[in-house]
Coordinates of C-alpha atoms and ligand atoms in Angstrom, one line a residue:
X1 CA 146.0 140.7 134.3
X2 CA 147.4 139.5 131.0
X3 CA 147.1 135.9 130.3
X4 CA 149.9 134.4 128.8
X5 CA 149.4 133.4 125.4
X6 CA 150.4 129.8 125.1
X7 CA 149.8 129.8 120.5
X8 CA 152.5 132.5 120.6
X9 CA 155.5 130.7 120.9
X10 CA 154.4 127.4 119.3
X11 CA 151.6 126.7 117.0
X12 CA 150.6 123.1 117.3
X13 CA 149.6 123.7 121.1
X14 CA 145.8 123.1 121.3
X15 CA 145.6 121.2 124.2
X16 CA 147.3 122.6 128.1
X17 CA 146.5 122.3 131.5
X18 CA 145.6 126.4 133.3
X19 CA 144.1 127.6 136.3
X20 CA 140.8 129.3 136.9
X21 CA 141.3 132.8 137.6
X22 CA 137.6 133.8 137.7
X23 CA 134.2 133.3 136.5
X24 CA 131.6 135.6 135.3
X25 CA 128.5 136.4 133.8
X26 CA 128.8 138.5 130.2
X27 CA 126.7 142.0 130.2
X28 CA 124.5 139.3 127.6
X29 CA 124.2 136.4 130.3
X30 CA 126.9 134.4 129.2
X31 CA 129.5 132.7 130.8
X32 CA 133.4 133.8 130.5
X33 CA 136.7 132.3 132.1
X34 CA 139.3 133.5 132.9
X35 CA 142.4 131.3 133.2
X36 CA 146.1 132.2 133.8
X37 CA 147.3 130.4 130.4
X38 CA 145.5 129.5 127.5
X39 CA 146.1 128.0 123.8
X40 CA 143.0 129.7 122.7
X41 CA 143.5 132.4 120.1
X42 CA 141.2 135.6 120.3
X43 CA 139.9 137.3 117.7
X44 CA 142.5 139.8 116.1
X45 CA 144.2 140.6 113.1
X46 CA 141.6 139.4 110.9
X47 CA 141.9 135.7 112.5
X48 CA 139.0 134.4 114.0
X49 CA 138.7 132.9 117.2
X50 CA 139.2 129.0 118.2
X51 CA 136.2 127.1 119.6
X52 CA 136.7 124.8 122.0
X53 CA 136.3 123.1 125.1
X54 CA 137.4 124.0 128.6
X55 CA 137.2 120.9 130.8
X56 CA 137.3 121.3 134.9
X57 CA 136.6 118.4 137.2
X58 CA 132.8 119.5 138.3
X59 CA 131.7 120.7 134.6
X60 CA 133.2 122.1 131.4
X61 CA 132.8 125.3 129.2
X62 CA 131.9 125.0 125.6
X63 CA 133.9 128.0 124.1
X64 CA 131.9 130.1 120.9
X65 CA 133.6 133.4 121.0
X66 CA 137.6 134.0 122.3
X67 CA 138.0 137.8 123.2
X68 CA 141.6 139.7 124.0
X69 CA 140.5 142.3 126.1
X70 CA 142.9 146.2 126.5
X71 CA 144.3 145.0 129.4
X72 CA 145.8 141.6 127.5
X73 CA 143.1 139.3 129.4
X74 CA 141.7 136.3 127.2
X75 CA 137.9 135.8 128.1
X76 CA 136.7 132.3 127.3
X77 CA 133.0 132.6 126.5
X78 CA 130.5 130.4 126.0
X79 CA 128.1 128.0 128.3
X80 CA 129.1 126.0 131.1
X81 CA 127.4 122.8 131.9
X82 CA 128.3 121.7 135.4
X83 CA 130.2 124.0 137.2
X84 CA 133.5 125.5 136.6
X85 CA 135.0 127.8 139.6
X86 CA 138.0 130.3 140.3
X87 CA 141.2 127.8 141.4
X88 CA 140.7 124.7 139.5
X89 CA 142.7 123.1 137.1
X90 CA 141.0 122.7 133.8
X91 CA 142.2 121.7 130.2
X92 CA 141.7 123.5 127.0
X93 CA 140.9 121.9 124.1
X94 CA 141.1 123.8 120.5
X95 CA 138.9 122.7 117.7
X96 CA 141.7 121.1 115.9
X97 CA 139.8 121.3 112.3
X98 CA 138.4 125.3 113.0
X99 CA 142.4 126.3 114.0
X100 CA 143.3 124.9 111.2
X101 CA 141.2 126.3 108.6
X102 CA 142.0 129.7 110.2
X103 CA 145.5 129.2 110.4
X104 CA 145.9 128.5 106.7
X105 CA 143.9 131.5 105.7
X106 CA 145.7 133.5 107.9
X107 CA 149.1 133.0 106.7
X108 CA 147.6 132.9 103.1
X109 CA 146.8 136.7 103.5
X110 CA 151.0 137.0 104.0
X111 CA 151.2 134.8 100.9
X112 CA 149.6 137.5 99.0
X113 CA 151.8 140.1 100.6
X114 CA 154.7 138.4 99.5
X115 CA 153.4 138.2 96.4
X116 CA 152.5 141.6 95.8
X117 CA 155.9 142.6 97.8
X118 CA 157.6 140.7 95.2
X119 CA 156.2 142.3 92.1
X120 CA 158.2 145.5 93.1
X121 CA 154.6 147.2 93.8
X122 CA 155.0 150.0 96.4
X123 CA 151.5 149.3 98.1
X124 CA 151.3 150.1 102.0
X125 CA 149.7 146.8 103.7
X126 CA 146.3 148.2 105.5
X127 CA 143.9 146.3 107.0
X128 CA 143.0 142.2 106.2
X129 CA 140.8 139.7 107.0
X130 CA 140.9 136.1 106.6
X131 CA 137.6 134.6 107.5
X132 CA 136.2 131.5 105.7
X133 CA 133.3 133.4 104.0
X134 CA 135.4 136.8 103.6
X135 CA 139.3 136.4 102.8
X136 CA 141.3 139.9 101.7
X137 CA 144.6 141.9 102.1
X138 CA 143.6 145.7 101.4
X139 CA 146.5 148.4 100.8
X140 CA 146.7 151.7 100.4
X141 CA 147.6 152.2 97.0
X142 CA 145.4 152.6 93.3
X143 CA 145.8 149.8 90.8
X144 CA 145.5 150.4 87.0
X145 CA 147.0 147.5 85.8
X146 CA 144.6 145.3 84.8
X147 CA 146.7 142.2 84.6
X148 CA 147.7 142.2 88.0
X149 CA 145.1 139.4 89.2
X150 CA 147.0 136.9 87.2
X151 CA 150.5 138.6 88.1
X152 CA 150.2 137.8 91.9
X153 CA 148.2 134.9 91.4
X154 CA 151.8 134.1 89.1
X155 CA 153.8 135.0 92.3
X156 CA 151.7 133.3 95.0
X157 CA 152.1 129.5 93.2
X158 CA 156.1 130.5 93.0
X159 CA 156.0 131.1 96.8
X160 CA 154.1 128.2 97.9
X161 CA 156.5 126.2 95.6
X162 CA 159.5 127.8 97.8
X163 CA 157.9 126.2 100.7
X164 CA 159.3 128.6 103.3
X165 CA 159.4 127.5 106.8
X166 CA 158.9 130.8 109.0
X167 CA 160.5 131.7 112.2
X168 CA 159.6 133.7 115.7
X169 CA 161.3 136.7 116.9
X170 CA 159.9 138.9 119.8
X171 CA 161.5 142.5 118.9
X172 CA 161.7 145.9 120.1
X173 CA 160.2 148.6 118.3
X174 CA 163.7 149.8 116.8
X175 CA 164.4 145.6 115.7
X176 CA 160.8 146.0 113.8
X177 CA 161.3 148.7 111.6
X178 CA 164.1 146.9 110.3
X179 CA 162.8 143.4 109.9
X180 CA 159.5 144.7 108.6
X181 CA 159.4 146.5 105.2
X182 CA 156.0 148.3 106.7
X183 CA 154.8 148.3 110.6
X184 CA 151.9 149.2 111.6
X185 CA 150.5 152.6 113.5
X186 CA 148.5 150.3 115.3
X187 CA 150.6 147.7 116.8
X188 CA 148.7 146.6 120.2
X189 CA 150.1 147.1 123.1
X190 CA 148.4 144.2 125.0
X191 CA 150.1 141.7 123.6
X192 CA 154.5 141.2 122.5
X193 CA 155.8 142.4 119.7
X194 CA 156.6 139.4 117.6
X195 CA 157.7 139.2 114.1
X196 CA 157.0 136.1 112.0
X197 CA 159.9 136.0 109.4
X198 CA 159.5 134.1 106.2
X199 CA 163.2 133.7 104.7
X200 CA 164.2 137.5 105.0
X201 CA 160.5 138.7 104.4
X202 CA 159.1 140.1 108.1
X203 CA 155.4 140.5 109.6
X204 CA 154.5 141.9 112.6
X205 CA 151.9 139.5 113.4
X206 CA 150.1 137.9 116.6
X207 CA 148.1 135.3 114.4
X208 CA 148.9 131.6 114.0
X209 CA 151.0 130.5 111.0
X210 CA 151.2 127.2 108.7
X211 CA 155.0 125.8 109.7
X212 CA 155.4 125.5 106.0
X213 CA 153.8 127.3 103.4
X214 CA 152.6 124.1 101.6
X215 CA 150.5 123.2 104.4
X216 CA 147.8 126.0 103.6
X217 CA 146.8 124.7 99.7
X218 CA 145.6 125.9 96.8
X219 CA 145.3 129.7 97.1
X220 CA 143.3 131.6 94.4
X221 CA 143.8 134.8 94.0
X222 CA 139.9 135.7 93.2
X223 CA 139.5 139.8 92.9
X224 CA 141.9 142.7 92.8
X225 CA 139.5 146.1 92.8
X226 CA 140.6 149.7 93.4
X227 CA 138.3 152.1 94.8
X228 CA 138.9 155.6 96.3
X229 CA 142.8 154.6 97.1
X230 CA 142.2 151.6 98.1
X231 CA 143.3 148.5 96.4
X232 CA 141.3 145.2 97.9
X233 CA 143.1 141.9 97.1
X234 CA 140.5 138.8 97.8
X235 CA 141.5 135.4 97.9
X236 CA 140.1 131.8 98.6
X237 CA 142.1 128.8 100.2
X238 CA 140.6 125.6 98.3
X239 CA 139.2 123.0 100.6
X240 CA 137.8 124.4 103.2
X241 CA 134.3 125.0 102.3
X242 CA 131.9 123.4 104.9
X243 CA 134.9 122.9 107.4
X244 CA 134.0 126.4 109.6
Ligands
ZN301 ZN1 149.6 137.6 110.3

Protein backbone atom coordinates (compact mmCIF):
# COMPACT_ATOMS: atom_id res chain seq x y z
CA UNK A 1 0.00 0.00 0.00
CA UNK A 2 1.28 3.47 -0.76
CA UNK A 3 2.07 5.62 2.09
CA UNK A 4 1.24 8.97 1.78
CA UNK A 5 4.04 11.23 1.37
CA UNK A 6 3.58 13.97 3.97
CA UNK A 7 7.24 16.33 2.35
CA UNK A 8 5.18 16.44 -0.83
CA UNK A 9 2.90 19.06 -0.33
CA UNK A 10 4.92 21.09 2.18
CA UNK A 11 8.54 21.15 2.88
CA UNK A 12 9.15 22.30 6.41
CA UNK A 13 7.15 19.12 7.78
CA UNK A 14 9.72 17.08 9.74
CA UNK A 15 7.87 16.23 12.56
CA UNK A 16 3.87 14.23 12.33
CA UNK A 17 2.11 11.87 14.21
CA UNK A 18 1.29 8.05 11.87
CA UNK A 19 0.24 4.70 12.52
CA UNK A 20 2.11 1.47 12.51
CA UNK A 21 1.24 -0.49 9.71
CA UNK A 22 3.71 -3.39 10.19
CA UNK A 23 6.95 -4.42 11.36
CA UNK A 24 9.61 -6.53 9.90
CA UNK A 25 12.87 -7.88 9.76
CA UNK A 26 15.12 -6.77 6.47
CA UNK A 27 16.55 -9.89 4.29
CA UNK A 28 19.98 -8.23 6.23
CA UNK A 29 18.38 -8.46 9.95
CA UNK A 30 17.29 -5.09 10.14
CA UNK A 31 14.43 -3.56 11.36
CA UNK A 32 11.74 -1.68 8.86
CA UNK A 33 8.38 0.23 9.62
CA UNK A 34 5.87 0.71 7.97
CA UNK A 35 3.51 3.54 8.83
CA UNK A 36 0.44 4.93 6.93
CA UNK A 37 2.05 8.67 6.70
CA UNK A 38 5.37 9.76 6.90
CA UNK A 39 7.61 13.11 6.48
CA UNK A 40 10.56 10.94 5.70
CA UNK A 41 11.98 11.37 2.28
CA UNK A 42 13.32 8.12 0.42
CA UNK A 43 16.08 7.97 -1.55
CA UNK A 44 15.25 9.16 -5.24
CA UNK A 45 16.16 11.44 -7.73
CA UNK A 46 19.55 11.87 -6.61
CA UNK A 47 18.35 13.13 -2.96
CA UNK A 48 19.43 11.13 -0.27
CA UNK A 49 17.34 9.91 2.45
CA UNK A 50 16.40 11.65 5.91
CA UNK A 51 17.58 10.09 9.20
CA UNK A 52 15.67 10.20 11.91
CA UNK A 53 13.84 9.00 14.67
CA UNK A 54 10.55 7.11 14.96
CA UNK A 55 9.26 7.42 18.49
CA UNK A 56 6.22 4.84 19.77
CA UNK A 57 5.20 4.60 23.40
CA UNK A 58 7.14 1.13 24.27
CA UNK A 59 10.44 1.97 22.12
CA UNK A 60 11.64 3.97 19.12
CA UNK A 61 13.37 3.32 15.68
CA UNK A 62 16.54 5.05 14.84
CA UNK A 63 16.04 5.54 11.07
CA UNK A 64 19.73 5.07 8.69
CA UNK A 65 18.36 4.31 5.37
CA UNK A 66 14.50 5.59 3.87
CA UNK A 67 13.53 3.33 0.88
CA UNK A 68 10.37 4.01 -1.63
CA UNK A 69 9.59 0.67 -2.64
CA UNK A 70 7.50 -0.20 -6.62
CA UNK A 71 4.50 -0.43 -5.01
CA UNK A 72 4.80 3.44 -3.34
CA UNK A 73 5.51 1.89 0.33
CA UNK A 74 8.11 4.00 2.42
CA UNK A 75 10.22 1.44 4.53
CA UNK A 76 11.72 3.08 7.63
CA UNK A 77 14.90 1.07 8.40
CA UNK A 78 17.11 1.15 10.99
CA UNK A 79 17.25 -0.41 14.77
CA UNK A 80 14.57 -0.41 17.21
CA UNK A 81 15.33 -0.17 20.89
CA UNK A 82 12.28 -1.06 22.85
CA UNK A 83 9.61 -2.23 20.89
CA UNK A 84 7.66 -0.77 18.24
CA UNK A 85 4.38 -2.83 17.02
CA UNK A 86 1.67 -2.74 14.10
CA UNK A 87 -1.27 -0.09 15.49
CA UNK A 88 0.55 2.35 17.44
CA UNK A 89 0.80 5.82 17.11
CA UNK A 90 4.40 6.92 16.80
CA UNK A 91 6.06 10.31 15.78
CA UNK A 92 8.62 10.94 13.17
CA UNK A 93 11.27 13.00 13.68
CA UNK A 94 13.59 14.26 10.52
CA UNK A 95 17.13 15.22 11.17
CA UNK A 96 16.52 18.77 10.77
CA UNK A 97 20.30 19.67 9.85
CA UNK A 98 20.70 16.25 7.28
CA UNK A 99 17.13 17.54 5.34
CA UNK A 100 18.59 20.52 5.13
CA UNK A 101 21.85 19.97 3.65
CA UNK A 102 20.03 17.71 1.15
CA UNK A 103 17.41 20.00 0.40
CA UNK A 104 19.70 22.75 -0.68
CA UNK A 105 21.76 20.52 -2.88
CA UNK A 106 18.94 19.26 -4.38
CA UNK A 107 17.35 22.27 -5.60
CA UNK A 108 20.94 23.51 -6.40
CA UNK A 109 21.20 20.80 -9.17
CA UNK A 110 17.81 22.90 -10.78
CA UNK A 111 19.88 26.03 -10.24
CA UNK A 112 22.29 24.76 -12.69
CA UNK A 113 19.54 23.72 -15.01
CA UNK A 114 18.27 27.04 -15.08
CA UNK A 115 21.39 28.15 -15.63
CA UNK A 116 22.42 26.14 -18.43
CA UNK A 117 18.53 26.48 -19.74
CA UNK A 118 19.15 30.04 -19.74
CA UNK A 119 22.34 30.18 -21.80
CA UNK A 120 20.11 29.16 -24.86
CA UNK A 121 22.12 25.60 -24.67
CA UNK A 122 19.92 22.74 -26.18
CA UNK A 123 21.27 20.03 -23.64
CA UNK A 124 18.64 17.23 -22.70
CA UNK A 125 18.72 16.97 -18.69
CA UNK A 126 19.79 13.17 -17.94
CA UNK A 127 20.50 11.83 -14.80
CA UNK A 128 21.79 13.99 -11.40
CA UNK A 129 22.89 13.51 -8.18
CA UNK A 130 23.14 15.72 -5.34
CA UNK A 131 24.93 14.04 -2.48
CA UNK A 132 27.31 15.93 -0.06
CA UNK A 133 30.44 14.14 -1.36
CA UNK A 134 29.15 13.80 -5.05
CA UNK A 135 26.99 16.82 -6.48
CA UNK A 136 26.26 16.79 -10.62
CA UNK A 137 23.49 17.50 -13.33
CA UNK A 138 24.65 15.26 -16.45
CA UNK A 139 22.96 15.95 -20.03
CA UNK A 140 22.96 14.52 -23.09
CA UNK A 141 24.72 16.74 -25.09
CA UNK A 142 28.89 17.39 -26.13
CA UNK A 143 30.43 20.64 -24.91
CA UNK A 144 33.28 22.31 -26.84
CA UNK A 145 33.13 25.59 -25.40
CA UNK A 146 35.63 25.90 -23.08
CA UNK A 147 34.32 28.90 -21.35
CA UNK A 148 31.21 27.56 -20.30
CA UNK A 149 32.29 26.75 -16.50
CA UNK A 150 32.50 30.43 -15.88
CA UNK A 151 29.24 31.10 -18.22
CA UNK A 152 26.82 29.08 -15.95
CA UNK A 153 28.66 29.74 -12.98
CA UNK A 154 27.76 33.72 -14.50
CA UNK A 155 24.13 32.51 -14.74
CA UNK A 156 23.75 30.62 -11.48
CA UNK A 157 24.79 33.90 -9.13
CA UNK A 158 22.07 35.88 -11.52
CA UNK A 159 19.42 33.30 -10.50
CA UNK A 160 20.12 33.04 -6.89
CA UNK A 161 20.06 36.93 -6.99
CA UNK A 162 16.41 36.58 -8.57
CA UNK A 163 15.53 34.77 -5.49
CA UNK A 164 12.66 32.83 -6.95
CA UNK A 165 10.13 31.44 -4.69
CA UNK A 166 8.79 28.02 -6.42
CA UNK A 167 5.38 26.64 -6.41
CA UNK A 168 3.60 22.95 -6.43
CA UNK A 169 1.40 21.66 -9.12
CA UNK A 170 0.29 17.95 -9.27
CA UNK A 171 -0.28 17.48 -13.29
CA UNK A 172 -1.36 15.04 -15.64
CA UNK A 173 0.95 13.78 -18.13
CA UNK A 174 -0.57 16.17 -21.04
CA UNK A 175 -0.25 19.45 -18.17
CA UNK A 176 3.65 18.22 -17.94
CA UNK A 177 4.79 18.37 -21.27
CA UNK A 178 3.74 21.75 -21.29
CA UNK A 179 5.07 23.05 -18.09
CA UNK A 180 8.33 21.18 -18.44
CA UNK A 181 10.71 22.13 -21.34
CA UNK A 182 12.04 18.23 -21.04
CA UNK A 183 10.18 15.18 -19.04
CA UNK A 184 11.50 12.44 -18.31
CA UNK A 185 11.01 8.57 -19.93
CA UNK A 186 11.30 7.52 -16.58
CA UNK A 187 8.82 9.34 -14.48
CA UNK A 188 7.73 6.79 -11.58
CA UNK A 189 4.74 5.59 -11.32
CA UNK A 190 4.73 5.11 -7.48
CA UNK A 191 4.54 8.24 -6.60
CA UNK A 192 2.21 11.78 -8.16
CA UNK A 193 3.20 13.63 -10.83
CA UNK A 194 4.18 16.96 -9.36
CA UNK A 195 5.88 19.73 -10.99
CA UNK A 196 7.88 22.25 -8.95
CA UNK A 197 7.69 25.56 -10.96
CA UNK A 198 10.29 28.25 -10.53
CA UNK A 199 8.73 31.53 -12.08
CA UNK A 200 7.68 29.97 -15.56
CA UNK A 201 10.69 27.48 -15.48
CA UNK A 202 9.10 23.66 -14.62
CA UNK A 203 10.60 20.32 -13.06
CA UNK A 204 9.18 17.32 -12.71
CA UNK A 205 10.54 16.53 -9.46
CA UNK A 206 9.52 14.41 -6.19
CA UNK A 207 12.58 15.94 -4.13
CA UNK A 208 12.43 18.67 -1.45
CA UNK A 209 13.00 22.22 -2.52
CA UNK A 210 14.65 25.51 -0.67
CA UNK A 211 11.27 27.98 -0.45
CA UNK A 212 13.57 30.57 -1.82
CA UNK A 213 16.54 30.15 -3.82
CA UNK A 214 18.67 32.16 -1.44
CA UNK A 215 18.23 29.75 1.24
CA UNK A 216 20.66 27.11 -0.53
CA UNK A 217 24.10 29.49 -0.56
CA UNK A 218 27.01 29.85 -2.37
CA UNK A 219 26.90 27.38 -5.22
CA UNK A 220 30.17 26.77 -7.27
CA UNK A 221 30.03 25.63 -10.30
CA UNK A 222 33.30 23.22 -9.98
CA UNK A 223 33.64 20.99 -13.39
CA UNK A 224 31.95 20.90 -16.71
CA UNK A 225 33.56 17.63 -18.70
CA UNK A 226 32.26 16.07 -21.93
CA UNK A 227 32.85 12.52 -22.60
CA UNK A 228 31.31 10.19 -25.12
CA UNK A 229 27.96 12.56 -25.43
CA UNK A 230 27.82 13.17 -22.21
CA UNK A 231 28.29 16.55 -20.67
CA UNK A 232 28.74 16.22 -16.55
CA UNK A 233 28.15 19.54 -14.74
CA UNK A 234 29.58 19.27 -10.93
CA UNK A 235 28.89 21.56 -8.36
CA UNK A 236 29.50 22.24 -4.55
CA UNK A 237 27.04 24.11 -2.17
CA UNK A 238 29.50 26.09 0.35
CA UNK A 239 28.97 25.26 4.02
CA UNK A 240 28.05 22.17 4.36
CA UNK A 241 31.23 20.21 4.72
CA UNK A 242 31.07 18.14 7.97
CA UNK A 243 27.19 18.76 8.33
CA UNK A 244 26.21 15.02 6.54
ZN1 LIG B 1 14.31 17.95 -8.26
Amino acid sequence: MATKLLYLDDFDVISAVAAVLSVFKTEDGRDDVVLDQTCFYPRGGGQDWDEGVIQGPNGKLLVREVRLDEEGTVHHIGTIEGKIDENEAITCQVDKQRRNVNTRLHSAGHVIDMAVNSLGLDWVPGKGAHYPHMSFVEYDAMNEDEAVTEKIQQKVNETLQENIVNTLRYVDKEELAKLCRHVPTNIPSNKPTRVVLYGDFGVPCGGTHVKQLKDIGTIEVTKVKSKKGITKVSYHVKGIEGIN
